[in-house]
JSON list of C-alpha atoms in Angstrom, two decimals:
[
{"chain": "A", "resi": 1, "resn": "UNK", "atom": "CA", "xyz": [114.43, 94.92, 91.05]},
{"chain": "A", "resi": 2, "resn": "UNK", "atom": "CA", "xyz": [113.93, 95.45, 94.84]},
{"chain": "A", "resi": 3, "resn": "UNK", "atom": "CA", "xyz": [111.55, 97.10, 97.04]},
{"chain": "A", "resi": 4, "resn": "UNK", "atom": "CA", "xyz": [112.48, 98.74, 100.28]},
{"chain": "A", "resi": 5, "resn": "UNK", "atom": "CA", "xyz": [110.42, 97.37, 103.40]},
{"chain": "A", "resi": 6, "resn": "UNK", "atom": "CA", "xyz": [111.02, 99.29, 106.67]},
{"chain": "A", "resi": 7, "resn": "UNK", "atom": "CA", "xyz": [110.16, 97.70, 109.94]},
{"chain": "A", "resi": 8, "resn": "UNK", "atom": "CA", "xyz": [109.71, 99.68, 113.02]},
{"chain": "A", "resi": 9, "resn": "UNK", "atom": "CA", "xyz": [109.17, 99.01, 116.51]},
{"chain": "A", "resi": 10, "resn": "UNK", "atom": "CA", "xyz": [107.58, 101.61, 118.90]},
{"chain": "A", "resi": 11, "resn": "UNK", "atom": "CA", "xyz": [110.06, 103.72, 120.97]},
{"chain": "A", "resi": 12, "resn": "UNK", "atom": "CA", "xyz": [107.28, 104.59, 123.26]},
{"chain": "A", "resi": 13, "resn": "UNK", "atom": "CA", "xyz": [107.38, 103.36, 126.91]},
{"chain": "A", "resi": 14, "resn": "UNK", "atom": "CA", "xyz": [104.27, 101.41, 126.29]},
{"chain": "A", "resi": 15, "resn": "UNK", "atom": "CA", "xyz": [101.45, 100.60, 128.75]},
{"chain": "A", "resi": 16, "resn": "UNK", "atom": "CA", "xyz": [100.48, 97.94, 130.90]},
{"chain": "A", "resi": 17, "resn": "UNK", "atom": "CA", "xyz": [98.79, 96.09, 127.93]},
{"chain": "A", "resi": 18, "resn": "UNK", "atom": "CA", "xyz": [101.66, 96.82, 125.54]},
{"chain": "A", "resi": 19, "resn": "UNK", "atom": "CA", "xyz": [105.09, 97.10, 127.37]},
{"chain": "A", "resi": 20, "resn": "UNK", "atom": "CA", "xyz": [107.96, 98.83, 125.81]},
{"chain": "A", "resi": 21, "resn": "UNK", "atom": "CA", "xyz": [110.19, 96.77, 123.64]},
{"chain": "A", "resi": 22, "resn": "UNK", "atom": "CA", "xyz": [113.55, 96.47, 125.28]},
{"chain": "A", "resi": 23, "resn": "UNK", "atom": "CA", "xyz": [116.71, 96.25, 123.29]},
{"chain": "A", "resi": 24, "resn": "UNK", "atom": "CA", "xyz": [117.30, 92.50, 123.43]},
{"chain": "A", "resi": 25, "resn": "UNK", "atom": "CA", "xyz": [113.68, 92.03, 122.18]},
{"chain": "A", "resi": 26, "resn": "UNK", "atom": "CA", "xyz": [114.35, 94.57, 119.37]},
{"chain": "A", "resi": 27, "resn": "UNK", "atom": "CA", "xyz": [117.39, 92.54, 118.38]},
{"chain": "A", "resi": 28, "resn": "UNK", "atom": "CA", "xyz": [115.26, 89.34, 118.40]},
{"chain": "A", "resi": 29, "resn": "UNK", "atom": "CA", "xyz": [112.75, 91.09, 116.19]},
{"chain": "A", "resi": 30, "resn": "UNK", "atom": "CA", "xyz": [115.42, 92.23, 113.77]},
{"chain": "A", "resi": 31, "resn": "UNK", "atom": "CA", "xyz": [116.74, 88.76, 113.58]},
{"chain": "A", "resi": 32, "resn": "UNK", "atom": "CA", "xyz": [113.28, 87.33, 112.84]},
{"chain": "A", "resi": 33, "resn": "UNK", "atom": "CA", "xyz": [112.96, 89.87, 110.09]},
{"chain": "A", "resi": 34, "resn": "UNK", "atom": "CA", "xyz": [116.32, 88.98, 108.63]},
{"chain": "A", "resi": 35, "resn": "UNK", "atom": "CA", "xyz": [115.56, 85.29, 108.92]},
{"chain": "A", "resi": 36, "resn": "UNK", "atom": "CA", "xyz": [112.12, 85.68, 107.17]},
{"chain": "A", "resi": 37, "resn": "UNK", "atom": "CA", "xyz": [113.66, 87.24, 104.04]},
{"chain": "A", "resi": 38, "resn": "UNK", "atom": "CA", "xyz": [115.99, 84.55, 103.07]},
{"chain": "A", "resi": 39, "resn": "UNK", "atom": "CA", "xyz": [116.48, 85.02, 99.41]},
{"chain": "A", "resi": 40, "resn": "UNK", "atom": "CA", "xyz": [120.12, 85.23, 98.41]},
{"chain": "A", "resi": 41, "resn": "UNK", "atom": "CA", "xyz": [119.35, 88.62, 96.79]},
{"chain": "A", "resi": 42, "resn": "UNK", "atom": "CA", "xyz": [117.57, 90.15, 99.85]},
{"chain": "A", "resi": 43, "resn": "UNK", "atom": "CA", "xyz": [119.56, 92.61, 101.84]},
{"chain": "A", "resi": 44, "resn": "UNK", "atom": "CA", "xyz": [118.81, 93.29, 105.54]},
{"chain": "A", "resi": 45, "resn": "UNK", "atom": "CA", "xyz": [120.01, 96.04, 107.62]},
{"chain": "A", "resi": 46, "resn": "UNK", "atom": "CA", "xyz": [119.35, 97.72, 110.95]},
{"chain": "A", "resi": 47, "resn": "UNK", "atom": "CA", "xyz": [118.90, 101.60, 110.41]},
{"chain": "A", "resi": 48, "resn": "UNK", "atom": "CA", "xyz": [118.50, 102.47, 114.11]},
{"chain": "A", "resi": 49, "resn": "UNK", "atom": "CA", "xyz": [117.99, 100.38, 117.26]},
{"chain": "A", "resi": 50, "resn": "UNK", "atom": "CA", "xyz": [114.28, 100.36, 116.45]},
{"chain": "A", "resi": 51, "resn": "UNK", "atom": "CA", "xyz": [114.15, 100.46, 112.56]},
{"chain": "A", "resi": 52, "resn": "UNK", "atom": "CA", "xyz": [115.07, 97.83, 110.14]},
{"chain": "A", "resi": 53, "resn": "UNK", "atom": "CA", "xyz": [115.08, 97.71, 106.31]},
{"chain": "A", "resi": 54, "resn": "UNK", "atom": "CA", "xyz": [114.81, 94.91, 103.84]},
{"chain": "A", "resi": 55, "resn": "UNK", "atom": "CA", "xyz": [115.74, 95.49, 100.21]},
{"chain": "A", "resi": 56, "resn": "UNK", "atom": "CA", "xyz": [113.48, 92.68, 99.10]},
{"chain": "A", "resi": 57, "resn": "UNK", "atom": "CA", "xyz": [114.36, 91.00, 95.65]},
{"chain": "A", "resi": 58, "resn": "UNK", "atom": "CA", "xyz": [111.59, 90.97, 93.19]},
{"chain": "A", "resi": 59, "resn": "UNK", "atom": "CA", "xyz": [111.08, 89.28, 89.82]},
{"chain": "A", "resi": 60, "resn": "UNK", "atom": "CA", "xyz": [112.70, 91.13, 86.79]},
{"chain": "A", "resi": 61, "resn": "UNK", "atom": "CA", "xyz": [109.33, 92.60, 85.85]},
{"chain": "A", "resi": 62, "resn": "UNK", "atom": "CA", "xyz": [107.58, 93.37, 89.01]},
{"chain": "A", "resi": 63, "resn": "UNK", "atom": "CA", "xyz": [103.84, 94.34, 88.78]},
{"chain": "A", "resi": 64, "resn": "UNK", "atom": "CA", "xyz": [101.06, 95.23, 91.18]},
{"chain": "A", "resi": 65, "resn": "UNK", "atom": "CA", "xyz": [100.41, 91.61, 91.79]},
{"chain": "A", "resi": 66, "resn": "UNK", "atom": "CA", "xyz": [104.05, 91.02, 92.92]},
{"chain": "A", "resi": 67, "resn": "UNK", "atom": "CA", "xyz": [104.00, 94.15, 95.17]},
{"chain": "A", "resi": 68, "resn": "UNK", "atom": "CA", "xyz": [100.60, 92.92, 96.63]},
{"chain": "A", "resi": 69, "resn": "UNK", "atom": "CA", "xyz": [102.28, 89.65, 97.55]},
{"chain": "A", "resi": 70, "resn": "UNK", "atom": "CA", "xyz": [105.26, 91.50, 99.14]},
{"chain": "A", "resi": 71, "resn": "UNK", "atom": "CA", "xyz": [102.70, 93.60, 101.10]},
{"chain": "A", "resi": 72, "resn": "UNK", "atom": "CA", "xyz": [100.79, 90.53, 102.30]},
{"chain": "A", "resi": 73, "resn": "UNK", "atom": "CA", "xyz": [104.02, 88.70, 103.27]},
{"chain": "A", "resi": 74, "resn": "UNK", "atom": "CA", "xyz": [105.05, 91.80, 105.29]},
{"chain": "A", "resi": 75, "resn": "UNK", "atom": "CA", "xyz": [101.55, 91.99, 107.00]},
{"chain": "A", "resi": 76, "resn": "UNK", "atom": "CA", "xyz": [101.83, 88.26, 107.89]},
{"chain": "A", "resi": 77, "resn": "UNK", "atom": "CA", "xyz": [105.27, 88.71, 109.40]},
{"chain": "A", "resi": 78, "resn": "UNK", "atom": "CA", "xyz": [104.30, 91.81, 111.31]},
{"chain": "A", "resi": 79, "resn": "UNK", "atom": "CA", "xyz": [101.20, 90.11, 112.68]},
{"chain": "A", "resi": 80, "resn": "UNK", "atom": "CA", "xyz": [103.23, 87.01, 113.73]},
{"chain": "A", "resi": 81, "resn": "UNK", "atom": "CA", "xyz": [105.96, 89.18, 115.49]},
{"chain": "A", "resi": 82, "resn": "UNK", "atom": "CA", "xyz": [103.47, 91.50, 117.15]},
{"chain": "A", "resi": 83, "resn": "UNK", "atom": "CA", "xyz": [101.86, 88.47, 118.85]},
{"chain": "A", "resi": 84, "resn": "UNK", "atom": "CA", "xyz": [105.13, 86.66, 119.69]},
{"chain": "A", "resi": 85, "resn": "UNK", "atom": "CA", "xyz": [106.90, 89.73, 120.90]},
{"chain": "A", "resi": 86, "resn": "UNK", "atom": "CA", "xyz": [103.90, 91.74, 122.17]},
{"chain": "A", "resi": 87, "resn": "UNK", "atom": "CA", "xyz": [105.49, 94.55, 120.24]},
{"chain": "A", "resi": 88, "resn": "UNK", "atom": "CA", "xyz": [104.05, 97.71, 118.46]},
{"chain": "A", "resi": 89, "resn": "UNK", "atom": "CA", "xyz": [105.71, 96.69, 115.08]},
{"chain": "A", "resi": 90, "resn": "UNK", "atom": "CA", "xyz": [104.79, 98.32, 111.77]},
{"chain": "A", "resi": 91, "resn": "UNK", "atom": "CA", "xyz": [106.01, 98.09, 108.29]},
{"chain": "A", "resi": 92, "resn": "UNK", "atom": "CA", "xyz": [106.04, 100.15, 105.21]},
{"chain": "A", "resi": 93, "resn": "UNK", "atom": "CA", "xyz": [107.04, 99.63, 101.53]},
{"chain": "A", "resi": 94, "resn": "UNK", "atom": "CA", "xyz": [108.50, 102.10, 99.06]},
{"chain": "A", "resi": 95, "resn": "UNK", "atom": "CA", "xyz": [108.22, 101.84, 95.43]},
{"chain": "A", "resi": 96, "resn": "UNK", "atom": "CA", "xyz": [110.13, 99.27, 93.26]},
{"chain": "A", "resi": 97, "resn": "UNK", "atom": "CA", "xyz": [113.77, 100.40, 92.59]},
{"chain": "A", "resi": 98, "resn": "UNK", "atom": "CA", "xyz": [115.89, 99.12, 89.78]},
{"chain": "A", "resi": 99, "resn": "UNK", "atom": "CA", "xyz": [119.11, 101.19, 90.33]},
{"chain": "A", "resi": 100, "resn": "UNK", "atom": "CA", "xyz": [121.14, 102.27, 93.33]},
{"chain": "A", "resi": 101, "resn": "UNK", "atom": "CA", "xyz": [119.25, 105.78, 93.15]},
{"chain": "A", "resi": 102, "resn": "UNK", "atom": "CA", "xyz": [115.98, 103.93, 92.75]},
{"chain": "A", "resi": 103, "resn": "UNK", "atom": "CA", "xyz": [116.65, 101.90, 95.88]},
{"chain": "A", "resi": 104, "resn": "UNK", "atom": "CA", "xyz": [117.68, 105.14, 97.83]},
{"chain": "A", "resi": 105, "resn": "UNK", "atom": "CA", "xyz": [114.25, 106.62, 96.72]},
{"chain": "A", "resi": 106, "resn": "UNK", "atom": "CA", "xyz": [112.41, 103.37, 97.64]},
{"chain": "A", "resi": 107, "resn": "UNK", "atom": "CA", "xyz": [113.93, 103.64, 101.08]},
{"chain": "A", "resi": 108, "resn": "UNK", "atom": "CA", "xyz": [113.05, 107.28, 101.65]},
{"chain": "A", "resi": 109, "resn": "UNK", "atom": "CA", "xyz": [109.46, 106.46, 100.26]},
{"chain": "A", "resi": 110, "resn": "UNK", "atom": "CA", "xyz": [109.11, 103.60, 102.71]},
{"chain": "A", "resi": 111, "resn": "UNK", "atom": "CA", "xyz": [110.26, 105.88, 105.60]},
{"chain": "A", "resi": 112, "resn": "UNK", "atom": "CA", "xyz": [107.59, 108.39, 104.50]},
{"chain": "A", "resi": 113, "resn": "UNK", "atom": "CA", "xyz": [105.01, 105.82, 104.26]},
{"chain": "A", "resi": 114, "resn": "UNK", "atom": "CA", "xyz": [105.75, 104.79, 107.67]},
{"chain": "A", "resi": 115, "resn": "UNK", "atom": "CA", "xyz": [105.43, 108.17, 109.17]},
{"chain": "A", "resi": 116, "resn": "UNK", "atom": "CA", "xyz": [102.23, 109.20, 107.10]},
{"chain": "A", "resi": 117, "resn": "UNK", "atom": "CA", "xyz": [100.64, 105.99, 107.43]},
{"chain": "A", "resi": 118, "resn": "UNK", "atom": "CA", "xyz": [100.91, 105.69, 111.14]},
{"chain": "A", "resi": 119, "resn": "UNK", "atom": "CA", "xyz": [99.45, 109.23, 111.52]},
{"chain": "A", "resi": 120, "resn": "UNK", "atom": "CA", "xyz": [96.68, 108.87, 108.88]},
{"chain": "A", "resi": 121, "resn": "UNK", "atom": "CA", "xyz": [95.56, 105.17, 109.77]},
{"chain": "A", "resi": 122, "resn": "UNK", "atom": "CA", "xyz": [96.98, 103.96, 113.09]},
{"chain": "A", "resi": 123, "resn": "UNK", "atom": "CA", "xyz": [95.10, 100.76, 112.93]},
{"chain": "A", "resi": 124, "resn": "UNK", "atom": "CA", "xyz": [96.87, 99.59, 109.76]},
{"chain": "A", "resi": 125, "resn": "UNK", "atom": "CA", "xyz": [100.14, 97.90, 110.43]},
{"chain": "A", "resi": 126, "resn": "UNK", "atom": "CA", "xyz": [101.53, 97.79, 106.69]},
{"chain": "A", "resi": 127, "resn": "UNK", "atom": "CA", "xyz": [101.59, 100.92, 104.66]},
{"chain": "A", "resi": 128, "resn": "UNK", "atom": "CA", "xyz": [102.51, 101.52, 100.97]},
{"chain": "A", "resi": 129, "resn": "UNK", "atom": "CA", "xyz": [103.66, 104.70, 99.67]},
{"chain": "A", "resi": 130, "resn": "UNK", "atom": "CA", "xyz": [101.81, 104.31, 96.33]},
{"chain": "A", "resi": 131, "resn": "UNK", "atom": "CA", "xyz": [98.52, 104.57, 98.59]},
{"chain": "A", "resi": 132, "resn": "UNK", "atom": "CA", "xyz": [99.88, 107.63, 100.34]},
{"chain": "A", "resi": 133, "resn": "UNK", "atom": "CA", "xyz": [101.47, 109.65, 97.41]},
{"chain": "A", "resi": 134, "resn": "UNK", "atom": "CA", "xyz": [99.01, 112.67, 97.77]},
{"chain": "A", "resi": 135, "resn": "UNK", "atom": "CA", "xyz": [99.63, 112.90, 101.52]},
{"chain": "A", "resi": 136, "resn": "UNK", "atom": "CA", "xyz": [103.43, 112.81, 100.84]},
{"chain": "A", "resi": 137, "resn": "UNK", "atom": "CA", "xyz": [103.12, 115.60, 98.25]},
{"chain": "A", "resi": 138, "resn": "UNK", "atom": "CA", "xyz": [100.89, 117.80, 100.55]},
{"chain": "A", "resi": 139, "resn": "UNK", "atom": "CA", "xyz": [103.21, 117.14, 103.54]},
{"chain": "A", "resi": 140, "resn": "UNK", "atom": "CA", "xyz": [106.17, 118.40, 101.37]},
{"chain": "A", "resi": 141, "resn": "UNK", "atom": "CA", "xyz": [104.35, 121.69, 100.61]},
{"chain": "A", "resi": 142, "resn": "UNK", "atom": "CA", "xyz": [104.55, 124.38, 103.19]},
{"chain": "A", "resi": 143, "resn": "UNK", "atom": "CA", "xyz": [101.57, 125.32, 105.47]},
{"chain": "A", "resi": 144, "resn": "UNK", "atom": "CA", "xyz": [100.92, 128.56, 103.53]},
{"chain": "A", "resi": 145, "resn": "UNK", "atom": "CA", "xyz": [100.72, 126.63, 100.15]},
{"chain": "A", "resi": 146, "resn": "UNK", "atom": "CA", "xyz": [98.52, 123.96, 101.63]},
{"chain": "A", "resi": 147, "resn": "UNK", "atom": "CA", "xyz": [96.34, 126.72, 103.06]},
{"chain": "A", "resi": 148, "resn": "UNK", "atom": "CA", "xyz": [96.02, 128.43, 99.61]},
{"chain": "A", "resi": 149, "resn": "UNK", "atom": "CA", "xyz": [95.40, 125.15, 97.82]},
{"chain": "A", "resi": 150, "resn": "UNK", "atom": "CA", "xyz": [92.54, 124.31, 100.36]},
{"chain": "A", "resi": 151, "resn": "UNK", "atom": "CA", "xyz": [91.01, 127.75, 100.06]},
{"chain": "A", "resi": 152, "resn": "UNK", "atom": "CA", "xyz": [91.13, 127.57, 96.24]},
{"chain": "A", "resi": 153, "resn": "UNK", "atom": "CA", "xyz": [89.19, 124.28, 96.24]},
{"chain": "A", "resi": 154, "resn": "UNK", "atom": "CA", "xyz": [86.95, 125.12, 99.28]},
{"chain": "A", "resi": 155, "resn": "UNK", "atom": "CA", "xyz": [86.03, 128.80, 98.84]},
{"chain": "A", "resi": 156, "resn": "UNK", "atom": "CA", "xyz": [82.93, 128.10, 96.77]},
{"chain": "A", "resi": 157, "resn": "UNK", "atom": "CA", "xyz": [81.78, 125.37, 99.03]},
{"chain": "A", "resi": 158, "resn": "UNK", "atom": "CA", "xyz": [81.91, 127.71, 102.12]},
{"chain": "A", "resi": 159, "resn": "UNK", "atom": "CA", "xyz": [79.05, 129.84, 100.56]},
{"chain": "A", "resi": 160, "resn": "UNK", "atom": "CA", "xyz": [76.63, 126.84, 100.54]},
{"chain": "A", "resi": 161, "resn": "UNK", "atom": "CA", "xyz": [73.82, 126.73, 103.02]},
{"chain": "A", "resi": 162, "resn": "UNK", "atom": "CA", "xyz": [74.85, 123.21, 104.27]},
{"chain": "A", "resi": 163, "resn": "UNK", "atom": "CA", "xyz": [78.56, 124.18, 104.52]},
{"chain": "A", "resi": 164, "resn": "UNK", "atom": "CA", "xyz": [78.86, 123.01, 108.19]},
{"chain": "A", "resi": 165, "resn": "UNK", "atom": "CA", "xyz": [77.50, 119.58, 107.46]},
{"chain": "A", "resi": 166, "resn": "UNK", "atom": "CA", "xyz": [79.59, 119.25, 104.42]},
{"chain": "A", "resi": 167, "resn": "UNK", "atom": "CA", "xyz": [82.62, 120.18, 106.28]},
{"chain": "A", "resi": 168, "resn": "UNK", "atom": "CA", "xyz": [82.05, 117.61, 108.77]},
{"chain": "A", "resi": 169, "resn": "UNK", "atom": "CA", "xyz": [81.58, 115.01, 106.07]},
{"chain": "A", "resi": 170, "resn": "UNK", "atom": "CA", "xyz": [84.80, 116.05, 104.32]},
{"chain": "A", "resi": 171, "resn": "UNK", "atom": "CA", "xyz": [86.74, 115.79, 107.62]},
{"chain": "A", "resi": 172, "resn": "UNK", "atom": "CA", "xyz": [85.28, 112.38, 108.44]},
{"chain": "A", "resi": 173, "resn": "UNK", "atom": "CA", "xyz": [86.16, 111.20, 104.84]},
{"chain": "A", "resi": 174, "resn": "UNK", "atom": "CA", "xyz": [89.75, 112.32, 105.29]},
{"chain": "A", "resi": 175, "resn": "UNK", "atom": "CA", "xyz": [90.17, 111.04, 108.89]},
{"chain": "A", "resi": 176, "resn": "UNK", "atom": "CA", "xyz": [88.76, 107.52, 107.78]},
{"chain": "A", "resi": 177, "resn": "UNK", "atom": "CA", "xyz": [91.64, 107.23, 105.20]},
{"chain": "A", "resi": 178, "resn": "UNK", "atom": "CA", "xyz": [89.22, 108.06, 102.32]},
{"chain": "A", "resi": 179, "resn": "UNK", "atom": "CA", "xyz": [87.17, 105.03, 102.98]},
{"chain": "A", "resi": 180, "resn": "UNK", "atom": "CA", "xyz": [83.63, 105.83, 102.06]},
{"chain": "A", "resi": 181, "resn": "UNK", "atom": "CA", "xyz": [81.92, 103.23, 104.40]},
{"chain": "A", "resi": 182, "resn": "UNK", "atom": "CA", "xyz": [83.91, 104.38, 107.34]},
{"chain": "A", "resi": 183, "resn": "UNK", "atom": "CA", "xyz": [83.16, 108.09, 106.48]},
{"chain": "A", "resi": 184, "resn": "UNK", "atom": "CA", "xyz": [79.53, 107.29, 106.25]},
{"chain": "A", "resi": 185, "resn": "UNK", "atom": "CA", "xyz": [79.42, 105.56, 109.63]},
{"chain": "A", "resi": 186, "resn": "UNK", "atom": "CA", "xyz": [81.16, 108.60, 111.16]}
]
């Protein structure tokens, strides 16, 4: 059993506070990631100059707790490397894979989680696909299908007297990553 963990450095030019990561620094970050995952069964590879993947070995019967530990470990590594290299580094985890095809799906899910998570919650540095599954499904649907789905659920709400306030509440809830406290603050 393995889980794909994708690490990505920003390709942006950066700002004065956060300079762009040059290729020698990207190589150092990749080495640090590879050196962190030292189990004999871990497999590390560079996907692009700014993206790395680790197929991290898990116990035979991984559960939520095991995946949580892998997530915490990735978060700790990202925090350390962000500080050491002053880099905009993020990570994302796919689902657990038990076969070659399962590992391929885990990698694709991790890449989706990286893209979706960065857009949905840019303050979080480690994203998990199991927390973004609905976003993944909605993104896969075309614009017209998403519009029809939204209309079917919201058409009745639009007739309510407080629709404008309710609409703002729904938007705040979505933009806060569906966290009630943050939505209430907004």
